[in-house]
Amino acid sequence: MLSRADNPGSPYTDQRAGGAGAGTADAHADAAWGAFASARSAADFCAGWLSVQCLQVSEVQAALLLLEQGGGTFVPAAVWPAESVDVGYLAPAAQQCLSERQGKVLRGQAGAVVVVAYPVELDGDLQGAVVLDVAERDDEALQAVLRQLHWGIGWIQTLLLRRHHLDDAQTLQRARSALDVLAIASEQAHLPALAMTVVNELASRFACDRVALGIDRGGRARLLALSHSAVFEKKSQFVAALENAMDEALDQRCSVAFPPVDADRRATAIAHRDFAANRSVCSVVLVSRGIGIGVLTFEQSQPFSADDVRGFEAVSALLGPLLESRIELHRWFAGRLVDQCRDGWRHLRDPRRPGFRVVLALVILLLLGVFFLDGDYRVSARAVVEGEVQRAAVAPFDGFLREAPVRAGFIVRKGQVLATLDDRDLLVERQRWLSERGQHDGRYRDALARHERANANVALAQVHEAESQLALVEEKLSRARIVAPFDGIVVSGDLSQLLGSPVEHGKLLFEIAPLDAYRVILKVEDRDIRDVRAGQSGSLVLAGLAGESLGFEVINVSMAESEDGKNVFRVEARLDRSDLKLRPGMEGVGKINAGEQSYAWIWTHRLSDWLRLQIWTWLP
């Protein structure tokens, strides 16, 4: 229930009793409008506006204007007719108006109190409310009061807009200054040059006597740069006091000023007071990713204002990430490693990050497995399939090629003709030796008939010579047809384009390999040959049979040879199966089982061997 507190009443009551008070009312109205028009502050503006509204509405006993202070808190901005008047009974009406965000008319018992409340809004946001205690009147008159408040609130909205525009302009100016400083600092690639540029620029831009920049080193602030000072004594009393002041701000993670700027900020400023002497000092923390990495300390003879501190904080907000990147580039590897370990330990202890602990545990288990669990060590090498027996077909004598019906890749049967040499000269020679044998045989018979023993022996010797030559010709004629010695495939040789050309005795014409007997030649590099010996098993995957792994057994380790600039050993192996559709010359990758070793050794032994060799090479 609303109840009216003791109120002396409106000073304008006399104007309603008669015309005698009309002149006094006009004088009060002029005074109220004059005070409203000449207001120098927001409080005077609100007080003048509320007085004018009470003059526009007749028979007002008391009035209250509430405006938002921040964070949803509403405080009295003006009270009419005087600040000493108790208007607490208007609070329920104001609260209801603010909660429902619409104009309200509330009556007490028997109409003793009539309260009119109207909200103050700006761009849809609730900014406050105005509450009037008026005399009893009809509903139409009360609606007129609401309309009057609706139109009058436009002045308050203008005040709020001016305040917002002023705040926006100040924020924009601070942002512009911060971006200018950041642009100048970004031009410096090294930390010392960046620090000196920043402090000199800030001292000039904010008209400070001195600006200092310190960075966090192991939880303590260390002075890095001092404006307009190329060098400074790091162990001097002045530097020690300055670093203590920086530590004070860094430990509290907030801006610290002495003398204090904002009464609501309860930051400790003992070190700042000791350092300040007769000056004003303000320190702001440079933050990156929520971690304080440095401190900017400003000094001047005049006290700092709240706007100055906000400008310093705007600069620090943009400068922090850039400074952190330059610090990381400036530090050695060991320093970065310490930071990484410290961050990892902090994340490990953070109860809000259980996933980090799980991942770390899995990584540790994986590393333990890598170093202490053994795996199959296999030596990899390029492999090629060859026939187990490879027979060569050569020219039996000097001659000319007449036919060559097969070439490399043909499958031949035993006794099949591979090539034929021209035998016409041999046939002529055979006929010649037949004729000579007949002649010598006739002379031999005549010598026997005459009993000429000496002539008979000579003729018999010539007969034997002719027979030997004839046998040689016959052998050549029988070998003029070169045939396959067994069933197999022609590995090399293509004479189809050389018909009629001469061939020399012993020239290689064809190579033939069997179809059911193969061997594997693995070309093992010399750095791995120490782990290969006869009797080891392995597996082979050929490019033509990529989906099938073929087992083999090492039977011989041959001599080394140079291939593609590398020293490799020919390792012969026998396949476990012979019923495969293989062809000589097929290539792939073979892996020889060389025992068990730890996974760490398997993955790193080649690198460690190379390092040992390089160290041995370069050592004196």
XYZ file of C-alpha atoms in Angstrom, residues 10-566:
557
model
C 4.047 21.916 -3.684
C 5.147 25.507 -3.617
C 2.722 26.158 -6.410
C -0.484 25.322 -4.492
C -1.340 28.978 -4.154
C -1.723 29.410 -7.884
C -4.731 27.101 -7.870
C -6.483 29.059 -5.081
C -6.745 32.274 -6.975
C -5.081 34.702 -9.301
C -3.000 36.257 -6.515
C -0.304 33.572 -6.962
C -0.211 33.662 -10.762
C 2.687 36.047 -10.870
C 4.655 33.952 -8.378
C 4.010 30.794 -10.438
C 5.227 32.471 -13.610
C 8.362 33.595 -11.830
C 9.031 30.055 -10.623
C 8.400 28.691 -14.130
C 10.850 31.156 -15.632
C 13.423 30.257 -13.011
C 12.953 26.518 -13.681
C 13.275 26.956 -17.450
C 16.306 29.167 -16.987
C 18.004 26.606 -14.734
C 17.165 23.873 -17.221
C 18.519 25.829 -20.192
C 21.751 26.825 -18.430
C 22.573 23.388 -16.961
C 26.317 22.682 -17.032
C 26.263 19.112 -15.801
C 24.105 16.039 -16.165
C 22.871 16.377 -12.546
C 21.764 20.002 -13.134
C 20.143 18.965 -16.412
C 18.134 16.176 -14.747
C 17.120 18.412 -11.824
C 16.007 21.215 -14.188
C 14.115 18.804 -16.409
C 12.243 17.269 -13.468
C 11.273 20.746 -12.221
C 9.921 21.656 -15.659
C 7.891 18.445 -15.808
C 6.408 19.151 -12.391
C 5.404 22.616 -13.608
C 3.743 21.132 -16.700
C 1.654 18.774 -14.566
C -0.604 20.398 -12.009
C -0.720 19.517 -8.316
C 2.480 17.430 -8.076
C 3.447 16.602 -4.512
C 6.808 14.869 -5.181
C 8.766 13.465 -8.117
C 11.674 11.092 -8.674
C 13.896 10.425 -11.719
C 15.849 7.125 -11.801
C 18.636 6.429 -14.325
C 20.793 3.362 -14.871
C 24.244 3.616 -13.379
C 25.583 0.386 -14.906
C 25.151 -3.333 -14.440
C 21.340 -3.042 -14.190
C 21.480 -0.729 -11.132
C 19.144 2.291 -11.079
C 19.931 5.287 -8.858
C 18.125 8.609 -8.274
C 19.298 11.235 -10.754
C 16.956 13.992 -9.473
C 14.360 14.492 -6.681
C 11.676 17.199 -6.619
C 10.913 19.555 -4.906
C 14.182 19.121 -2.979
C 16.799 16.408 -2.488
C 15.951 16.270 1.217
C 12.369 15.135 0.529
C 11.691 11.484 1.430
C 10.425 9.785 -1.740
C 10.945 6.207 -0.580
C 7.212 5.521 -0.871
C 7.570 5.953 -4.662
C 10.034 3.023 -4.940
C 7.382 0.259 -5.395
C 5.816 2.142 -8.288
C 9.226 2.685 -9.862
C 10.099 -0.990 -9.465
C 6.845 -2.119 -11.057
C 7.292 0.324 -13.929
C 10.848 -0.899 -14.563
C 9.892 -4.572 -14.450
C 6.887 -4.179 -16.791
C 8.520 -1.470 -18.936
C 5.303 0.495 -19.432
C 3.531 3.499 -17.944
C 1.686 2.785 -14.703
C -0.962 4.597 -12.608
C -1.176 3.355 -8.993
C -3.683 4.494 -6.354
C -3.481 4.118 -2.601
C -6.386 3.509 -0.207
C -9.328 5.824 -0.805
C -7.327 7.603 -3.475
C -5.064 9.171 -0.864
C -2.032 8.748 -3.114
C -1.951 8.679 -6.923
C 1.417 7.754 -8.428
C 2.169 8.013 -12.146
C 5.304 6.177 -13.404
C 6.732 6.090 -16.921
C 9.834 4.201 -18.184
C 12.779 5.863 -19.925
C 13.971 3.805 -22.929
C 16.579 4.374 -25.603
C 16.802 2.172 -28.703
C 14.827 -0.527 -26.926
C 17.081 -0.535 -23.853
C 15.651 0.378 -20.455
C 17.496 3.417 -19.099
C 15.363 4.423 -16.092
C 11.968 5.735 -14.981
C 10.249 8.943 -13.833
C 7.685 8.766 -10.962
C 5.244 11.555 -9.990
C 3.025 11.815 -6.873
C -0.015 13.764 -8.124
C -3.381 14.783 -6.685
C -6.483 12.716 -7.347
C -8.015 13.345 -10.768
C -10.085 11.540 -13.379
C -8.706 8.942 -15.800
C -8.594 11.342 -18.726
C -6.413 13.745 -16.771
C -4.112 10.903 -15.718
C -3.703 9.873 -19.367
C -2.750 13.467 -20.120
C -0.046 13.216 -17.435
C 1.322 10.057 -19.089
C 1.371 11.808 -22.473
C 3.202 14.745 -20.963
C 5.835 12.433 -19.483
C 6.130 10.560 -22.788
C 6.927 13.753 -24.674
C 9.100 15.159 -21.933
C 11.293 12.064 -21.716
C 12.671 13.021 -25.116
C 14.953 15.521 -23.317
C 16.354 12.740 -21.126
C 16.890 10.597 -24.205
C 18.814 13.467 -25.746
C 21.013 13.623 -22.646
C 21.645 9.877 -22.830
C 22.442 10.078 -26.531
C 24.932 12.874 -25.915
C 26.519 10.829 -23.147
C 26.747 7.747 -25.390
C 28.170 9.759 -28.246
C 30.756 11.282 -25.921
C 31.716 7.844 -24.631
C 31.913 6.492 -28.188
C 34.097 9.399 -29.264
C 36.441 8.851 -26.337
C 36.552 5.111 -27.046
C 37.272 5.788 -30.718
C 40.056 8.197 -29.814
C 41.614 5.656 -27.466
C 41.381 2.951 -30.140
C 42.967 5.262 -32.710
C 45.862 6.025 -30.387
C 46.336 2.322 -29.576
C 46.355 1.376 -33.264
C 48.869 4.107 -34.058
C 51.210 2.817 -31.356
C 50.723 -0.752 -32.561
C 51.496 0.226 -36.161
C 54.719 1.940 -35.101
C 55.735 -1.010 -32.906
C 55.027 -3.552 -35.655
C 57.721 -2.005 -37.828
C 60.405 -3.190 -35.387
C 61.517 -6.788 -35.854
C 63.672 -7.064 -32.712
C 62.611 -6.813 -29.079
C 65.018 -4.053 -27.853
C 64.182 -1.759 -30.782
C 60.448 -2.384 -30.321
C 60.611 -1.601 -26.591
C 62.523 1.666 -27.089
C 60.178 2.766 -29.886
C 57.084 2.035 -27.800
C 58.172 3.917 -24.656
C 59.309 6.974 -26.632
C 56.082 7.061 -28.619
C 53.904 6.700 -25.512
C 55.807 9.400 -23.642
C 55.289 11.799 -26.542
C 51.661 10.868 -27.260
C 50.411 11.068 -23.641
C 52.724 13.947 -22.592
C 54.326 11.892 -19.818
C 57.612 12.735 -18.147
C 58.812 9.157 -18.396
C 57.497 5.782 -19.629
C 59.092 2.438 -18.757
C 58.515 -1.046 -20.169
C 59.250 -4.187 -18.173
C 58.747 -7.838 -19.067
C 58.057 -10.860 -16.910
C 61.153 -12.981 -16.238
C 60.385 -15.964 -14.040
C 57.576 -14.191 -12.176
C 59.536 -10.934 -11.661
C 59.357 -7.781 -13.749
C 62.632 -6.766 -15.376
C 63.089 -3.292 -16.850
C 63.618 -3.501 -20.601
C 63.397 0.097 -21.861
C 63.150 3.627 -20.441
C 61.936 6.525 -22.559
C 64.592 8.961 -23.765
C 67.330 6.828 -22.146
C 69.581 4.696 -24.293
C 71.210 3.027 -21.277
C 70.383 2.686 -17.583
C 72.013 1.073 -14.569
C 70.154 -2.175 -14.009
C 71.195 -2.475 -10.346
C 70.515 1.101 -9.339
C 68.090 2.017 -6.553
C 65.811 3.775 -9.031
C 65.521 0.689 -11.254
C 64.898 -1.539 -8.226
C 62.045 0.695 -7.018
C 60.577 0.854 -10.527
C 60.666 -2.937 -10.897
C 58.995 -3.325 -7.490
C 56.159 -1.099 -8.690
C 55.871 -3.194 -11.871
C 55.799 -6.369 -9.773
C 52.962 -4.913 -7.731
C 50.824 -4.428 -10.854
C 51.899 -7.750 -12.363
C 51.001 -9.704 -9.227
C 47.541 -8.129 -9.025
C 46.928 -8.450 -12.801
C 45.315 -5.012 -12.862
C 46.196 -1.383 -13.401
C 47.616 0.413 -10.376
C 47.825 4.213 -10.030
C 49.083 6.522 -7.308
C 47.386 8.749 -6.343
C 44.345 6.454 -6.863
C 42.147 7.361 -9.814
C 39.026 5.267 -9.233
C 37.759 4.855 -5.689
C 36.057 1.581 -6.657
C 39.378 -0.009 -7.519
C 40.918 -1.363 -4.368
C 44.327 -2.235 -5.854
C 47.299 -2.153 -3.509
C 49.684 0.689 -4.385
C 52.338 0.547 -1.654
C 55.272 0.093 -4.058
C 53.835 2.785 -6.330
C 53.592 5.185 -3.385
C 57.225 4.539 -2.459
C 58.353 5.014 -6.056
C 56.178 8.030 -6.850
C 57.675 10.580 -4.392
C 56.155 13.860 -5.661
C 54.986 12.462 -8.993
C 51.968 10.531 -10.252
C 52.595 6.951 -11.330
C 50.360 4.523 -13.208
C 51.195 0.937 -14.238
C 49.148 -1.164 -16.658
C 49.681 -4.868 -17.330
C 50.361 -6.178 -20.837
C 48.303 -9.344 -21.247
C 48.396 -12.029 -23.948
C 46.129 -15.092 -23.853
C 45.137 -14.227 -20.301
C 48.740 -14.201 -19.024
C 50.582 -11.077 -17.881
C 53.793 -10.768 -19.898
C 54.873 -7.215 -19.124
C 54.097 -3.856 -17.511
C 53.996 -0.284 -18.806
C 54.666 2.376 -16.148
C 53.794 6.039 -16.800
C 55.058 9.023 -14.790
C 54.046 12.675 -14.829
C 53.783 15.616 -12.452
C 49.981 15.933 -12.659
C 47.564 13.254 -11.358
C 46.253 10.821 -13.917
C 42.565 10.847 -14.821
C 40.308 7.868 -15.407
C 40.368 8.601 -19.150
C 44.180 8.489 -19.097
C 44.140 5.066 -17.443
C 41.598 3.761 -19.941
C 43.814 5.027 -22.785
C 46.839 3.225 -21.291
C 44.808 0.027 -20.974
C 43.666 0.255 -24.608
C 47.297 0.447 -25.731
C 48.307 -2.466 -23.517
C 45.467 -4.648 -24.816
C 46.765 -4.397 -28.405
C 50.449 -4.334 -27.565
C 50.488 -7.504 -25.434
C 50.272 -10.173 -28.213
C 52.849 -8.334 -30.360
C 55.254 -8.065 -27.439
C 54.838 -11.778 -26.672
C 55.724 -12.735 -30.248
C 58.871 -10.584 -30.153
C 59.864 -12.076 -26.791
C 59.508 -15.585 -28.225
C 61.688 -14.679 -31.207
C 64.263 -13.048 -28.934
C 64.675 -16.033 -26.636
C 66.960 -19.020 -27.152
C 65.698 -22.546 -27.610
C 66.332 -23.454 -23.970
C 64.168 -20.595 -22.729
C 61.327 -21.581 -25.012
C 61.620 -25.170 -23.875
C 61.337 -24.106 -20.245
C 58.199 -22.118 -21.046
C 56.683 -25.063 -22.871
C 57.409 -27.362 -19.941
C 55.953 -24.846 -17.510
C 52.790 -24.491 -19.600
C 52.473 -28.252 -19.869
C 52.829 -28.668 -16.103
C 50.178 -25.993 -15.509
C 47.779 -27.692 -17.919
C 48.473 -31.039 -16.279
C 47.511 -29.672 -12.878
C 44.394 -27.943 -14.184
C 41.347 -29.991 -13.064
C 39.307 -28.501 -15.904
C 41.432 -30.286 -18.527
C 41.173 -34.044 -17.904
C 41.629 -34.738 -21.598
C 45.164 -33.343 -21.433
C 46.090 -35.859 -18.753
C 44.628 -38.722 -20.762
C 46.539 -37.694 -23.891
C 49.769 -37.296 -21.918
C 49.343 -40.743 -20.358
C 48.792 -42.279 -23.789
C 51.877 -40.511 -25.164
C 54.000 -41.796 -22.265
C 52.719 -45.344 -22.789
C 53.467 -45.067 -26.491
C 57.024 -43.880 -25.830
C 57.599 -46.671 -23.335
C 56.344 -49.152 -25.894
C 58.611 -47.705 -28.559
C 61.712 -48.013 -26.389
C 61.046 -51.238 -24.493
C 58.895 -53.402 -26.778
C 60.593 -55.457 -29.497
C 59.319 -55.814 -33.031
C 60.320 -57.767 -36.126
C 63.282 -56.119 -37.820
C 63.222 -56.637 -41.573
C 65.781 -55.530 -44.142
C 64.146 -54.032 -47.209
C 65.679 -54.306 -50.678
C 64.720 -54.082 -54.322
C 64.101 -57.515 -55.790
C 63.975 -59.007 -59.278
C 62.824 -62.464 -60.386
C 65.208 -64.546 -62.513
C 65.049 -68.060 -63.854
C 66.760 -70.634 -61.695
C 68.530 -72.003 -64.794
C 69.161 -69.651 -67.700
C 70.477 -71.304 -70.885
C 72.184 -69.352 -73.664
C 71.727 -70.124 -77.368
C 74.840 -69.009 -79.346
C 75.930 -69.097 -82.981
C 77.713 -72.460 -83.599
C 79.849 -71.080 -86.446
C 80.337 -68.028 -88.598
C 77.491 -67.645 -90.999
C 74.411 -65.745 -92.067
C 71.014 -65.688 -90.360
C 68.265 -67.166 -92.480
C 65.262 -67.491 -90.140
C 64.368 -66.312 -86.603
C 60.733 -67.284 -85.857
C 60.868 -66.438 -82.105
C 61.952 -63.493 -80.020
C 62.068 -62.417 -76.369
C 58.870 -63.224 -74.501
C 57.914 -66.285 -76.596
C 57.169 -69.513 -74.753
C 58.936 -72.379 -76.499
C 58.964 -76.154 -76.198
C 61.933 -78.462 -76.096
C 63.350 -78.974 -79.624
C 61.466 -76.012 -81.105
C 63.509 -74.100 -83.708
C 64.680 -70.746 -82.446
C 66.710 -69.652 -85.458
C 68.230 -71.148 -88.622
C 71.544 -70.251 -90.218
C 72.124 -70.299 -93.962
C 73.624 -73.778 -94.816
C 74.153 -73.494 -98.601
C 77.903 -73.008 -98.282
C 78.030 -76.012 -95.977
C 76.176 -78.153 -98.492
C 78.649 -77.171 -101.191
C 81.550 -77.876 -98.875
C 80.061 -81.244 -97.953
C 79.777 -82.135 -101.607
C 83.373 -81.093 -102.175
C 84.635 -83.273 -99.352
C 82.541 -86.206 -100.581
C 84.160 -85.853 -103.967
C 87.640 -85.655 -102.516
C 87.026 -88.636 -100.302
C 86.006 -90.625 -103.371
C 89.105 -89.597 -105.273
C 91.436 -90.450 -102.389
C 89.700 -93.765 -101.915
C 90.249 -94.612 -105.623
C 93.951 -93.801 -105.392
C 94.201 -95.893 -102.271
C 92.694 -98.873 -104.054
C 95.023 -98.439 -107.099
C 98.077 -98.308 -104.810
C 96.983 -101.534 -103.120
C 96.542 -103.207 -106.512
C 100.077 -102.232 -107.555
C 101.490 -103.163 -104.178
C 102.753 -99.645 -103.703
C 102.671 -99.500 -99.949
C 103.927 -95.945 -99.569
C 101.384 -94.517 -102.016
C 98.659 -96.567 -100.375
C 99.442 -95.087 -96.903
C 99.417 -91.539 -98.298
C 96.098 -92.099 -100.050
C 94.619 -93.660 -96.870
C 95.670 -90.650 -94.830
C 94.018 -88.314 -97.315
C 90.851 -90.433 -97.141
C 90.811 -90.071 -93.359
C 91.333 -86.316 -93.671
C 88.425 -85.988 -96.097
C 86.206 -88.029 -93.780
C 87.127 -85.823 -90.836
C 86.339 -82.688 -92.786
C 83.119 -84.270 -93.977
C 82.157 -85.129 -90.385
C 82.858 -81.529 -89.350
C 80.648 -80.221 -92.116
C 77.919 -82.663 -91.177
C 78.122 -81.474 -87.543
C 77.807 -77.867 -88.652
C 74.834 -78.768 -90.839
C 73.149 -80.456 -87.902
C 73.734 -77.365 -85.739
C 72.543 -74.882 -88.349
C 69.095 -75.207 -86.767
C 69.248 -73.687 -83.242
C 66.573 -75.361 -81.055
C 65.257 -74.867 -77.476
C 67.030 -77.125 -74.966
C 63.921 -77.341 -72.718
C 60.480 -75.915 -72.221
C 60.745 -72.293 -71.180
C 60.467 -68.651 -72.113
C 62.801 -66.615 -74.271
C 64.266 -64.047 -71.908
C 66.317 -62.051 -74.389
C 67.019 -61.992 -78.113
C 65.183 -60.516 -81.059
C 66.666 -61.359 -84.486
C 63.564 -60.785 -86.581
C 65.029 -57.543 -87.931
C 68.483 -59.026 -88.660
C 67.642 -61.697 -91.261
C 70.505 -62.150 -93.710
C 73.042 -60.440 -91.481
C 76.292 -62.222 -90.580
C 76.738 -63.742 -87.159
C 80.042 -64.616 -85.547
C 80.942 -67.840 -83.940
C 79.918 -67.782 -80.226
C 77.647 -64.749 -80.525
C 74.745 -64.792 -77.990
C 71.474 -65.125 -79.885
C 68.895 -66.040 -77.210
C 68.558 -66.647 -73.460
C 65.973 -69.143 -72.272
C 64.682 -69.658 -68.746
C 62.369 -72.407 -67.470
C 58.767 -71.653 -66.560
C 58.626 -73.565 -63.282
C 61.934 -72.758 -61.571
C 62.730 -69.220 -60.390
C 65.057 -67.471 -58.007
C 64.910 -64.025 -56.463
C 67.809 -61.586 -56.538
C 67.663 -59.000 -53.755
C 69.907 -55.962 -54.021
C 70.766 -55.138 -50.397
C 72.611 -51.914 -49.583
C 75.954 -52.302 -47.856
C 74.721 -50.578 -44.670
C 72.213 -53.430 -44.159
C 74.228 -56.414 -45.385
C 75.617 -57.063 -41.894
C 72.172 -58.294 -40.812
C 71.696 -60.678 -43.784
C 72.927 -64.277 -43.909
C 72.013 -67.526 -45.617
C 69.059 -69.426 -44.184
C 66.972 -66.357 -43.284
C 63.387 -66.171 -44.456
C 61.487 -63.249 -45.858
C 58.572 -62.092 -47.973
C 58.330 -60.522 -51.388
C 55.681 -58.360 -53.025
C 55.964 -57.906 -56.787
C 54.591 -54.952 -58.713
C 52.629 -57.344 -60.936
C 51.226 -59.259 -57.929
C 50.742 -56.448 -55.441
C 47.981 -58.241 -53.589
C 49.997 -61.375 -52.803
C 53.008 -61.820 -50.525
C 55.491 -64.502 -51.605
C 57.737 -66.229 -49.106
C 61.389 -67.003 -49.814
C 64.572 -68.263 -48.175
C 68.026 -66.725 -48.550
C 70.462 -69.247 -50.061
C 73.534 -67.173 -50.888
C 75.086 -63.736 -50.309
C 77.118 -62.812 -53.361
C 79.675 -60.088 -54.037
C 79.024 -56.346 -54.133
C 78.429 -54.322 -57.269
C 77.763 -50.687 -58.074
C 74.276 -49.735 -59.144
C 72.784 -46.218 -59.462
C 75.691 -44.757 -57.552
C 75.209 -47.109 -54.601
